[in-house]
Each structure stands twice: as structure tokens, then as C-alpha cells.
Coordinates of C-alpha atoms and ligand atoms in Angstrom, one line a residue:
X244 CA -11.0 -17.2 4.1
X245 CA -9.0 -18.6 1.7
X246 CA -8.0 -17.6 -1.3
X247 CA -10.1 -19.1 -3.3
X248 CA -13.6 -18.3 -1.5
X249 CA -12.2 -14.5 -1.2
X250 CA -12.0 -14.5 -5.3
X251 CA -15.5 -16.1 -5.5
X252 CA -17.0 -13.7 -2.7
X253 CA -15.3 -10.4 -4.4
X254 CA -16.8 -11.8 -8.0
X255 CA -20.0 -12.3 -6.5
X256 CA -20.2 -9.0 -5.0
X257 CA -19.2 -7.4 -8.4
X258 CA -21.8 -9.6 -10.2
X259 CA -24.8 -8.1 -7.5
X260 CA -23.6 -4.4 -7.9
X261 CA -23.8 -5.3 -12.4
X262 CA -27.2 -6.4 -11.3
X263 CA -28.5 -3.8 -9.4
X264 CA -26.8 -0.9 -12.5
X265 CA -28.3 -3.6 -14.8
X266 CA -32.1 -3.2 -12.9
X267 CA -31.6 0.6 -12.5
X268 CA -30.6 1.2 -16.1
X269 CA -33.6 -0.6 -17.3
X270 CA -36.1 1.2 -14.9
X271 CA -34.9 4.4 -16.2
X272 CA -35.1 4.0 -19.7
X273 CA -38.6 2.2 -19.1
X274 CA -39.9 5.4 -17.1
X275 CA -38.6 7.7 -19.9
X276 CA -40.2 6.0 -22.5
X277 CA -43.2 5.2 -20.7
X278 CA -43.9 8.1 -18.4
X279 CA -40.9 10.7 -19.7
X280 CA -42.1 14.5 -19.1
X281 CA -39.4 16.2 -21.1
X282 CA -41.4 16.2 -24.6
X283 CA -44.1 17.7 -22.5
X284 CA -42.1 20.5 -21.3
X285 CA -40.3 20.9 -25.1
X286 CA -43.7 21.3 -26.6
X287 CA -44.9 24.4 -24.0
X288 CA -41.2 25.8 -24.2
X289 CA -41.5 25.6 -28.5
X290 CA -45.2 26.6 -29.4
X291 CA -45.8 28.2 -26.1
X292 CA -43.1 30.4 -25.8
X293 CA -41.3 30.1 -29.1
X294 CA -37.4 31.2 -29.6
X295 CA -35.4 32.6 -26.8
X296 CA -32.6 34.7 -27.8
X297 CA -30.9 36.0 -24.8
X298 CA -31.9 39.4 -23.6
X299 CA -35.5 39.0 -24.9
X300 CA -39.2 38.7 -23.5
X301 CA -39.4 35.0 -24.6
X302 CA -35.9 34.1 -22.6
X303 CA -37.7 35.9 -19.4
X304 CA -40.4 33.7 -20.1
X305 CA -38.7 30.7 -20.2
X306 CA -36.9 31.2 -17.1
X307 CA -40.1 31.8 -14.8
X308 CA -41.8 28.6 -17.2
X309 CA -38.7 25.8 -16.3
X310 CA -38.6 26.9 -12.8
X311 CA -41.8 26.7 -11.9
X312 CA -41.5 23.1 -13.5
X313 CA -38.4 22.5 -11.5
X314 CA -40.6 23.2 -8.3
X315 CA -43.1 21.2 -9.1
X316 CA -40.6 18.0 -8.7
X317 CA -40.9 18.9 -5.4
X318 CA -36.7 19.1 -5.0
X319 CA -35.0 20.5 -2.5
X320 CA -33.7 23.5 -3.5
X321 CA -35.0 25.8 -6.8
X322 CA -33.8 29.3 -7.6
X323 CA -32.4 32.0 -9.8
X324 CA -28.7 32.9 -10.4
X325 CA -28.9 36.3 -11.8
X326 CA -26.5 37.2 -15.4
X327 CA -26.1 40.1 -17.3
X328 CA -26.4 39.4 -21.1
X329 CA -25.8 40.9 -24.1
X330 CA -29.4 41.5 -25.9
X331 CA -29.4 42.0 -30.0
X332 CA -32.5 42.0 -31.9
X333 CA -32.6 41.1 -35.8
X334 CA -35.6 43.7 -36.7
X335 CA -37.8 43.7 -39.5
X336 CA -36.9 40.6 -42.0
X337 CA -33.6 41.1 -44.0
X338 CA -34.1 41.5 -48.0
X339 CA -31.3 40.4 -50.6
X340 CA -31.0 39.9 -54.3
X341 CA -28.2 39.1 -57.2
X342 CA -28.4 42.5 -59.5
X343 CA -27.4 40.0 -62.8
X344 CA -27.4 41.8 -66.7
X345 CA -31.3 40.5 -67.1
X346 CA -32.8 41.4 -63.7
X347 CA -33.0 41.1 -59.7
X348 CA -32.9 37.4 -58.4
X349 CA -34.3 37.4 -54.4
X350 CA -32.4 34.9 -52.4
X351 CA -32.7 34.3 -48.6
X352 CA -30.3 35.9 -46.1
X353 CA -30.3 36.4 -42.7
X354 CA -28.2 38.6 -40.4
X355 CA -25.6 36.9 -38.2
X356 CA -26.0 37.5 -34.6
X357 CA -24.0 40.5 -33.6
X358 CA -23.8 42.0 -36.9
X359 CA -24.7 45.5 -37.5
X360 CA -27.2 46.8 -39.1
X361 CA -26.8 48.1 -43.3
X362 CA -27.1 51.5 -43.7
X363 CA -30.8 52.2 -44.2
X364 CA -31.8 51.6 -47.8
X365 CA -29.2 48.9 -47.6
X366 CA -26.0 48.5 -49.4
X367 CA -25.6 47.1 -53.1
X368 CA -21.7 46.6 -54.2
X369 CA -20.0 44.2 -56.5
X370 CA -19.0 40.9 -54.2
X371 CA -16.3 38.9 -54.5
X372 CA -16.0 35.2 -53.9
X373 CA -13.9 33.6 -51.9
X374 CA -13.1 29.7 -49.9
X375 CA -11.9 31.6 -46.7
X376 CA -10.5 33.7 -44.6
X377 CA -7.2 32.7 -45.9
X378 CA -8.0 34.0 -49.9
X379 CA -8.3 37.2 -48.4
X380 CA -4.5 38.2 -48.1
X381 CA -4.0 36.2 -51.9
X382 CA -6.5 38.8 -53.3
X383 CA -5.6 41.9 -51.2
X384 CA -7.2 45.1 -50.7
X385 CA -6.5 45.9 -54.8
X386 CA -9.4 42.9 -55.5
X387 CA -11.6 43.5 -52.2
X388 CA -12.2 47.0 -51.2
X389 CA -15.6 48.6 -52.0
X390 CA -16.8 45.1 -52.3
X391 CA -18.6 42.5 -50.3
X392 CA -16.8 39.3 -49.5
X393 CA -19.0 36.0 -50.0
X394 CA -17.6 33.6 -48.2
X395 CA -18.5 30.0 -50.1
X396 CA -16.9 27.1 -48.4
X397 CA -19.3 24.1 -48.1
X398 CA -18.9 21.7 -45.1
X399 CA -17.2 18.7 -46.1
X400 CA -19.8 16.1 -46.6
X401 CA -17.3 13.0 -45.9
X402 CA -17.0 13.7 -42.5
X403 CA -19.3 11.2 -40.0
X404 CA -18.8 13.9 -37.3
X405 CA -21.3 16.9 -38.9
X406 CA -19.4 19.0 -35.9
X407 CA -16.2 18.3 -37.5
X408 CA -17.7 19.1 -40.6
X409 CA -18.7 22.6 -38.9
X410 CA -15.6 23.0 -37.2
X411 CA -13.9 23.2 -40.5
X412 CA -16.0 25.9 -41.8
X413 CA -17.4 27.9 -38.8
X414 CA -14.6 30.6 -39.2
X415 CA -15.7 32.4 -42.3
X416 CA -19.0 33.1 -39.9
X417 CA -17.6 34.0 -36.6
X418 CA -14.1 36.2 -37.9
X419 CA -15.5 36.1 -41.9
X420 CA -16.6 40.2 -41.3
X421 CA -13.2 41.7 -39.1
X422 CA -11.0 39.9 -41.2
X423 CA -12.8 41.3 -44.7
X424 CA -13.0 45.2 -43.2
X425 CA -9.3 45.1 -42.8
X426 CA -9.1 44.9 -46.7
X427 CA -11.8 47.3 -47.5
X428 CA -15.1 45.3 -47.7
X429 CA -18.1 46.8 -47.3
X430 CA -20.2 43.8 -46.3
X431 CA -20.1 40.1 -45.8
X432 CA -22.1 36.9 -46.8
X433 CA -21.4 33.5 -45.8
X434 CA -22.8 30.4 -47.1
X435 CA -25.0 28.9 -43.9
X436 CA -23.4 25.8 -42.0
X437 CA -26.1 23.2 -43.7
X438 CA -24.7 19.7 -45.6
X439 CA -28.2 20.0 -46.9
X440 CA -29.4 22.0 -50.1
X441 CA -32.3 24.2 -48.9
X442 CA -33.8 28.0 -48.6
X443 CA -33.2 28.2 -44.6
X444 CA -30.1 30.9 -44.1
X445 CA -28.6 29.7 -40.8
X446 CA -27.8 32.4 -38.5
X447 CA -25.3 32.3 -35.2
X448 CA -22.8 34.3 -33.5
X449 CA -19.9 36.5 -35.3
X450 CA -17.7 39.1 -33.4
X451 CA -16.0 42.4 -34.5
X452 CA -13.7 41.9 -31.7
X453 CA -12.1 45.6 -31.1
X454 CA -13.4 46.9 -34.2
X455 CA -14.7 50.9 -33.6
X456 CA -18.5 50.4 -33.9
X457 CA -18.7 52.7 -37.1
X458 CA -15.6 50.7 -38.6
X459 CA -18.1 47.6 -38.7
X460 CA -19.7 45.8 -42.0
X461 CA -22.9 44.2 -41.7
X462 CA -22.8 40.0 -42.4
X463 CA -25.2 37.9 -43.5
X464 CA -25.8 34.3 -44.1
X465 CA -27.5 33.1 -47.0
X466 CA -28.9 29.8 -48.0
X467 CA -26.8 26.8 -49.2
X468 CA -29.2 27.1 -52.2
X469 CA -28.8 31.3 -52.8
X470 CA -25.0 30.2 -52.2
X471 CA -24.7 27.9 -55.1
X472 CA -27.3 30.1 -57.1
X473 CA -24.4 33.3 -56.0
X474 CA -21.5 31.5 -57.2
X475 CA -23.0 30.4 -60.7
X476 CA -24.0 33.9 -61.4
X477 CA -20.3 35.2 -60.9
X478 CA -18.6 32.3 -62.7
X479 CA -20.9 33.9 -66.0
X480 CA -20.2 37.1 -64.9
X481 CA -17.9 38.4 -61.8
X482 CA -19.3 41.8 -62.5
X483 CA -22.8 41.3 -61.2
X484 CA -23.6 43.2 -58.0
X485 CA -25.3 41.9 -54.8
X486 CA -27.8 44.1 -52.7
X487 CA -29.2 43.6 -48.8
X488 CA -30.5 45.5 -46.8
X489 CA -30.9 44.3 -42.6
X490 CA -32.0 46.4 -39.5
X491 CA -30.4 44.9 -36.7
X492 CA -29.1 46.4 -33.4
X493 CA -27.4 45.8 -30.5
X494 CA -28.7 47.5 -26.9
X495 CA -27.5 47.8 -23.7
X496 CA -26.6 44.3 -21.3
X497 CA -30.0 43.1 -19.2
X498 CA -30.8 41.4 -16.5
X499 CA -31.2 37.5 -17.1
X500 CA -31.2 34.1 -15.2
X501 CA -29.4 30.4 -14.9
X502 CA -32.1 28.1 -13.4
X503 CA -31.0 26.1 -11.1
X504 CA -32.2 22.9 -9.0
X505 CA -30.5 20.4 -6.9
X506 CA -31.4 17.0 -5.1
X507 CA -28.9 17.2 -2.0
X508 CA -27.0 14.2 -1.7
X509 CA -27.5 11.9 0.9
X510 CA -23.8 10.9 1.6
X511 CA -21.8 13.6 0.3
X512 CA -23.8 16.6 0.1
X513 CA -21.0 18.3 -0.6
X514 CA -19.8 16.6 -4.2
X515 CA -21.7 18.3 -6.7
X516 CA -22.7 16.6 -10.1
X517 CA -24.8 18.6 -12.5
X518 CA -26.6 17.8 -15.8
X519 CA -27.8 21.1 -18.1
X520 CA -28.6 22.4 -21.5
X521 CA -28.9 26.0 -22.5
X522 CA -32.4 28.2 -22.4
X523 CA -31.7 30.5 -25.1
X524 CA -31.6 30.3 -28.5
X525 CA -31.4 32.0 -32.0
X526 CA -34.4 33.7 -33.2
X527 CA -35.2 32.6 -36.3
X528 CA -37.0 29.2 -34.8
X529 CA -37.7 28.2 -31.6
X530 CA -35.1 26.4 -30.7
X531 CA -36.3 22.5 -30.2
X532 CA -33.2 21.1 -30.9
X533 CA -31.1 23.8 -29.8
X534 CA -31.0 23.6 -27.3
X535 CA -34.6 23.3 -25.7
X536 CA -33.8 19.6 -26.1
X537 CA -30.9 19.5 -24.2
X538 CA -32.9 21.8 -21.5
X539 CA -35.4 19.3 -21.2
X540 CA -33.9 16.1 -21.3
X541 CA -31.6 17.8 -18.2
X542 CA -34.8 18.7 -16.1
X543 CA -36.1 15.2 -16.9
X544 CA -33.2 13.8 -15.4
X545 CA -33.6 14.7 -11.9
X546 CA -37.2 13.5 -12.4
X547 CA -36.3 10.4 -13.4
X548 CA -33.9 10.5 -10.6
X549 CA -36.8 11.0 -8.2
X550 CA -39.3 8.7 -9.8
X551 CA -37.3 5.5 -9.9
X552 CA -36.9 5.9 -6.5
X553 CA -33.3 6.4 -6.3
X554 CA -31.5 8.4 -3.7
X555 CA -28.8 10.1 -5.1
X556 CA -25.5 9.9 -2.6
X557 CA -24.2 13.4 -3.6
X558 CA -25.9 16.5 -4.9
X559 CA -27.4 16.3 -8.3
X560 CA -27.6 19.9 -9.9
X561 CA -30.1 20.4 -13.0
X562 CA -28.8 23.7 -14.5
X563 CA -30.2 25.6 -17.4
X564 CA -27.7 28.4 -18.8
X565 CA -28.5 31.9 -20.6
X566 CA -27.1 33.1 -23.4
X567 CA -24.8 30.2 -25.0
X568 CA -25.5 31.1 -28.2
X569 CA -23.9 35.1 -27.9
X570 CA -21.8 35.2 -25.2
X571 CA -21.7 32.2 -22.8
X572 CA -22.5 34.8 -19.9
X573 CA -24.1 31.5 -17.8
X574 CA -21.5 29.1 -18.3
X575 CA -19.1 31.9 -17.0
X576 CA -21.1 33.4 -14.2
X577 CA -22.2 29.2 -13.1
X578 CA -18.3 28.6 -12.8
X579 CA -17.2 32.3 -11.3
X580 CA -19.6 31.5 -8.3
X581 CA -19.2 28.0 -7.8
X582 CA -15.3 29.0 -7.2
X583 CA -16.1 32.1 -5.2
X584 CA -18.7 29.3 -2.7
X585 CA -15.4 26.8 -3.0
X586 CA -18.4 24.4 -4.4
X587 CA -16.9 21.0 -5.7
X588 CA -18.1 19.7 -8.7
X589 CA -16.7 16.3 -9.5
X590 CA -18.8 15.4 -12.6
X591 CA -21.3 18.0 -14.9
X592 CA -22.9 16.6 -17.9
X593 CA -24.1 19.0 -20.9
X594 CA -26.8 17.8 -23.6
X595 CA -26.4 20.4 -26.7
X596 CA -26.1 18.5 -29.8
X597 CA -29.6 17.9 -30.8
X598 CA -32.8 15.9 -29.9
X599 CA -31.8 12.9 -31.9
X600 CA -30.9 9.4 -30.8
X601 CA -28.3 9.4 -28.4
X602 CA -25.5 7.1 -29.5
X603 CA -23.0 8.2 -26.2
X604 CA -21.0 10.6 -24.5
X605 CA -17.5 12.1 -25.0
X606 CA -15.3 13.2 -22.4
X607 CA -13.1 15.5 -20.8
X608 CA -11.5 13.3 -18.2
X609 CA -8.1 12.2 -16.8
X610 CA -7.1 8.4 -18.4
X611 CA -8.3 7.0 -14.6
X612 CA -11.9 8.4 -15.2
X613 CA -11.9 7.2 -18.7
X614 CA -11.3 3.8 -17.9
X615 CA -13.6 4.1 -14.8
X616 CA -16.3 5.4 -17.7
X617 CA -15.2 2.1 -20.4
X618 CA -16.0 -0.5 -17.4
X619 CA -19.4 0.9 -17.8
X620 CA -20.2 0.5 -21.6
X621 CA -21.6 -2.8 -21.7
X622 CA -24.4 -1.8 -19.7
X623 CA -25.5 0.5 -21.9
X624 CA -25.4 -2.3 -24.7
X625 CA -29.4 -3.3 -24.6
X626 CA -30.4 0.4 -25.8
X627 CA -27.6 1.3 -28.3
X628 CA -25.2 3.5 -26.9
X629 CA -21.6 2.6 -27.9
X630 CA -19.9 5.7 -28.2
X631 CA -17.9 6.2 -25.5
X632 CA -14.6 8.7 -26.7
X633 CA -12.1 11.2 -25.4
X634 CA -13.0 15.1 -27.0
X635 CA -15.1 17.9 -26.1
X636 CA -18.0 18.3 -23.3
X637 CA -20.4 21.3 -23.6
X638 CA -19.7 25.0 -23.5
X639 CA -21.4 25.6 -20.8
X640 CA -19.9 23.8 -18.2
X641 CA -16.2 24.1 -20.3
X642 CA -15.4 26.9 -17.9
X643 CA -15.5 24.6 -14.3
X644 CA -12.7 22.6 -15.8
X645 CA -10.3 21.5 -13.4
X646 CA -7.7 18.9 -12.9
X647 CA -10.2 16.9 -11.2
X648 CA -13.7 17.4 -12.5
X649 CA -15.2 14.9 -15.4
X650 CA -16.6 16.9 -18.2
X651 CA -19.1 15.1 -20.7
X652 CA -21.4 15.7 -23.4
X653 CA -24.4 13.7 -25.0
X654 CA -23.6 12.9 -28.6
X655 CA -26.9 12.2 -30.4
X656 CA -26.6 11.4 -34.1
X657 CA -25.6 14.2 -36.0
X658 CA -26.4 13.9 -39.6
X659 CA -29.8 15.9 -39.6
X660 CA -28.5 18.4 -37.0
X661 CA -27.0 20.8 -39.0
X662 CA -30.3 20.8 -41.0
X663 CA -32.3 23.1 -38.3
X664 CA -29.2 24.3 -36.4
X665 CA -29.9 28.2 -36.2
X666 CA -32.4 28.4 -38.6
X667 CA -36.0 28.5 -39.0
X668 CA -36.7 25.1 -39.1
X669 CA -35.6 24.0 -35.6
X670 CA -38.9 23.4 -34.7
X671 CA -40.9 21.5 -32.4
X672 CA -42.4 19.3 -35.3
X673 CA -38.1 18.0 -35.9
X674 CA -38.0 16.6 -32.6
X675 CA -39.1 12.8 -32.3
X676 CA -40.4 11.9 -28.8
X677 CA -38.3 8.3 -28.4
X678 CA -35.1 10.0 -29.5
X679 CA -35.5 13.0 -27.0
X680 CA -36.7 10.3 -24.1
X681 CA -33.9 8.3 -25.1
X682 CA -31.7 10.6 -24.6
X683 CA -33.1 11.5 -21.3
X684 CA -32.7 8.1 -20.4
X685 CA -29.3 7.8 -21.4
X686 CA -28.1 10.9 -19.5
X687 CA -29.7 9.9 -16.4
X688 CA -28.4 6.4 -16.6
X689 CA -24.7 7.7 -16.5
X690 CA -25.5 10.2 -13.6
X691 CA -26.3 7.3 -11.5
X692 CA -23.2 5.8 -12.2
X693 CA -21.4 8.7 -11.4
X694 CA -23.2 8.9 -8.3
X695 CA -22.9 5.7 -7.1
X696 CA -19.4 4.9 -8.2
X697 CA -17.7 8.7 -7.5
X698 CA -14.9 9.7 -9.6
X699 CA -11.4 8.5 -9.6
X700 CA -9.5 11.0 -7.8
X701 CA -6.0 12.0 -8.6
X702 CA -3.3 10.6 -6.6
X703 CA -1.3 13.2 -4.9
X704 CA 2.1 13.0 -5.2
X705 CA 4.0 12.3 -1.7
X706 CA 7.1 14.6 -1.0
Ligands
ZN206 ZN1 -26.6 25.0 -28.6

């Protein structure tokens, strides 16, 4: 051929395969929105079984619930992978009040997961507060000891990115209580990761670290609202006293599950992609957004998958992780097997920022898989996805990086997450069905891609 008919050949070629991706894309997001399961599924795993902290009888539940789903989809392999999890329970509801001059004021607290418990009765001290961790050492043990800490620094509300917004700020909860005892604090409370003003006190993890079990102070988080209400009440008088009381306590590791289910591919069986969410969550709601969303929208992909009639090339891998929340235990036992079966994953997908409009994925990739990934934007133009960036994937599936797997995450809009992250009102009735199909839809869409197109695999260097 000459030249000129090879160039029109190869760009016709190109122009059919942007058809066929173009035909595909559309036939998934019309079978999500149409005929999508995973609101379904969200609504039995919400009101049926309800919050699923790890360790607990509702996690169990959910387990046996989504794999008996997963076997209905008739796929070709289902099971169990079996993890040992760390299981806290919060106890009877925490109390708290401001002890001001003219009386008790109640304000809403809840414990932070991990904490121990108060000492029964509870503990009522003078508190102190502060912007972070770093005020502590300006203050010293002179201004802190015998006192609780209250650790008031908002998220920054300028921020598009509410995860940035809660990166800046998520240290006062997770280290807020070992750094305090090591200037004499009896107690913490931080202000809950919300933008919004409300009542909701936001749990989520913290960690003592090597701290002797009876060296430990209990935290709390109290609402944005009790926060400001806190603060004014020591700026007219920073001798007032704060009581709580909380009865949490931590057991023994148990028994718990990934779910797992897999279409084998039918051209390289052995290339592994997989799509998850996590299955626990905090107790205080039951976890819609966190991350039964994400759960979900994952098992829906392989549906979709199936019910646009597409055969997958390699093995696509649906799998639902324990224990995110505390401890990550499934993301770690997931990768510690994989490597001990020398499985090779070459792309995993993680949806765990929400139920809300997806808007695109960031990635985890080399600069080759990242261009690979940009080629594809414009077919995702017709349903709004356009965020296509380098950064974080999921924690989850963090631990099977590798110099050559692609690690992405959904990014949904973010500005109501932090609303209903880890607190009571990350309910089912938060969730919008489009959004959550949509997202579905999206995720699927860039499995197939993946699929069909493979990675970009590093170039080994001769010599
Ligand atoms: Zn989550």
C-alpha cells in the first residue's frame, strides 16, 4: 500500500475502535440508569442491615447479604477471603456538657473509634483550647495537665477539594489524644471534620500508638455547632469546666471476610483488574455513602459487565474489603495473598468518596498510563466526567502498588460529603439514585477500557 492509503486505513481503524468505545459507553450508562441494581442493593444493605462497623453482627451480615448477590450474577467464581479484625463497640450513647457560672449546657459528642472508655461516672476537668497539635509544645505541660485539650481547628472552607480540606485538619483526630497525654491531659475533644454548622459529632479512627492501655485518655468529637458554642464560652470565661462521660471498649480480634468475585478473562485470564469499595463502616449511621455506595456501585459493575453483553479479555475482580475504617485489615490481607498466589494485577479501581455525581478518576500511574488514560477523556464528554488528574487511589487497594499496576479512584463531588461522613446522617435517604448509577456507570466504562486496551507496560531496560 502506499503511503497514503496506509494513513487512511490506520485512521479508519482508529475511527471504528472510537465507535465501538463510543457504542459501549453509551450502553452502559443507559443500562445503569435504566436497569442499574446497585440502589437496590444500597437500600437492603442501609435499612436492612444498617451500619457495619468491623468486628460486629451487622458486618457478618453484610458479608453473607453481597455474596449471595454476587452469586446471583451467575459469575464464575464467588467466595470468602477470611481477615482478622479489630472489633470496638461505642456502648451506651456518650453524654457531655459545658459546666459555665449559670449552669450545665448539653452538647453532642461522640467517641472516636478506638478511644477508651472515661472512667465510669465520666470525667469533668477544666479544658483548654487549642488550633493543633502543634499549640501543644507553645502551651506545655504548665497550661495542659489535669486538663482536657479541645482541639478547634475548622476545615478550611476555600478549598474545592473537601478531602484537602480534611487532610488539613484530620490530625488533631487521629494523633489529637497521644500527643495531649504526653503533656498531662486527661481527655480530648475535637471539633468533627464537617464544613457544615450542625448537631452531628463525626466519629472515625484515632490511635494511641504504643501508649500502655492505662496511660490512655478518652477522645471525643463534638459537633461543629457544640465547637463554636465551646469556644465562645471560654473566650467569656477560660475557667469553665467541660464534663463527658463514654463507655466504649475494645475486645479481642474476630474472624471477618473480603467478598470476592471474578469474571475470568477470556484472553488473559491471568491479568487481574478489580473494582471494590469497603463493607464496613462507622456506627453511628449506616453507612450509604461510606462506603455502601462505593460497595455497590463495584458489584454493579460486573453486572453491567455481564448485561451489556461484553466479554471481558482479562479477569475482572469485584472486591469488597473489611474493616477500612479501623485498621485496613482487607486492603492488607487482599495484597498479602495476591503476592503469596504471584496473582498480577495490572489495573484495581476503588469507589470511596461518596454516592454523589461522579465528575472522574485520579490516578496512581506511571506518565505512559496517564497519557494512555487522557486519550480516553473525550469519551466520557456526553455524561460529564472531565476530571481526569494525577493523586491518590483508594486505601484499599493502596497496598498492591507496584511499579506496574494503575491505581485509581472515583472522585464524585465532594462538597456535601463531609456533611454525613462518619456521622449519623449518612443515611440511605442522602443518596440520590442517578448519582450512585452514574457513578456505576462511570466506573464500569473505564474498566472496559482497561480491558480492552491493557496497560502500558514499562519498558525494560536492555543491558
Ligand atoms: Zn470510606
Amino acid at each position: 500500500m502506499k503511503k497514503l492509503s496506509i494513513l487512511l486505513y490506520l485512521s479508519a481503524c482508529i475511527g471504528f475502535a472510537q465507535n465501538a468505545d463510543e457504542k459501549q459507553l453509551k450502553s452502559v450508562y443507559s443500562t445503569s440508569l435504566i436497569n442499574g441494581q446497585s440502589y437496590a442493593w444500597l437500600d437492603h444493605l442501609s435499612n436492612n442491615i444498617g451500619g457495619r462497623l468491623s468486628g460486629s453482627t451487622n458486618a457478618a451480615k453484610a458479608v453473607q447479604y453481597t455474596k449471595s448477590e454476587l452469586e446471583k450474577l451467575g459469575l464464575d467464581n464467588v467466595w470468602l477471603q477470611e481477615v482478622m479484625v479489630p472489633k470496638w463497640e461505642r456502648g451506651k450513647a456518650e453524654e457531655a456538657y459545658i459546666l459555665t457560672n449559670s449552669g450545665k449546657i448539653t452538647v453532642p459528642i461522640c467517641a472516636l473509634g478506638g478511644s477508651v472508655a472515661t472512667k465510669s461516672g465520666g470525667i469533668v476537668a477544666e479544658i483548654i483550647e487549642v488550633k493543633g497539635i502543634e499549640d501543644l509544645k507553645a502551651l506545655g505541660e504548665g497550661k495542659i495537665k489535669g486538663k482536657i485539650v479541645f482541639y478547634n481547628r475548622p476545615m478550611q472552607p476555600d478549598l474545592i477539594s473537601t478531602f484537602e480540606a480534611y487532610g488539613g485538619c484530620v490530625d488533631q483526630r487521629y494523633a489529637g489524644a497521644k500527643e495531649a497525654l504526653k503533656f498531662g491531659a486527661v481527655g480530648v475533644v475535637v471539633r468533627s471534620m464537617n464544613l457544615r454548622l450542625d448537631d452531628y459529632p463525626h466519629t472515625g479512627s484515632m490511635g494511641y500508638e504504643d501508649v500502655a492501655v492505662e496511660d490512655r485518655i478518652p477522645a471525643a468529637a463534638i459537633s461543629t455547632n457544640g465547637a463554636e458554642l465551646l469556644s465562645k464560652q471560654l473566650q467569656k470565661d477560660s475557667k469553665i469546666k467541660f464534663g463527658f462521660t463514654m463507655h466504649c471498649k475494645q475486645y479481642d480480634d474476630v474472624l471477618s471476610h473480603n467478598v470476592i468475585g471474578e469474571i475470568r478473562g477470556s484472553e488473559f485470564p491471568n491479568e487481574i483488574i478489580i473494582v471494590g469499595g469497603h463493607l464496613d463502616s462507622w456506627d453511628l449511621g449506616d453507612g450509604s455513602h461510606d462506603d455502601g455506595a462505593g460497595v455497590v456501585q463495584s458489584m454493579d459493575v460486573l453486572r453491567l459487565i455481564k448485561e451489556t453483553g461484553y466479554t471481558p479479555k482479562r479477569t475482572i475482580r469485584v472486591v469488597l474489603f473489611m474493616n477500612e475504617e479501623n485498621g485496613l485489615r482487607g486492603g492488607r490481607k487482599y495484597a498479602e495473598i495476591a503476592k503469596e498466589k504471584g496473582e498480577k494485577h495490572v489495573f484495581a479501581l476503588e469507589s470511596d468518596a461518596g454516592g454523589f455525581t461522579p465528575r472522574g478518576f485520579s490516578f496512581d500511574c506511571s506518565p505512559e498510563n496517564f497519557a494512555q488514560v487522557e486519550s480516553w477523556k473525550a469519551l466520557f464528554k456526553p455524561y460529564l466526567i472531565h476530571y481526569f488528574e494525577k493523586g491518590g487511589s483508594g486505601a484499599d487497594i493502596g497496598p498492591l502498588k507496584d511499579d506496574q499496576i494503575v491505581l485509581a479512584g472515583l472522585r464524585p463531588d465532594s462538597q456535601r460529603y463531609f456533611d454525613h461522613h462518619h456521622a449519623a446522617n449518612d443515611t440511605f435517604d442522602a443518596v440520590n439514585k442517578r448519582e450512585l448509577e452514574l457513578g456505576a456507570a462511570t466506573m464500569t466504562s473505564l474498566v472496559y477500557l482497561f480491558d480492552k486496551y491493557g496497560t502500558v507496560k514499562k519498558k525494560k531496560i536492555k543491558g
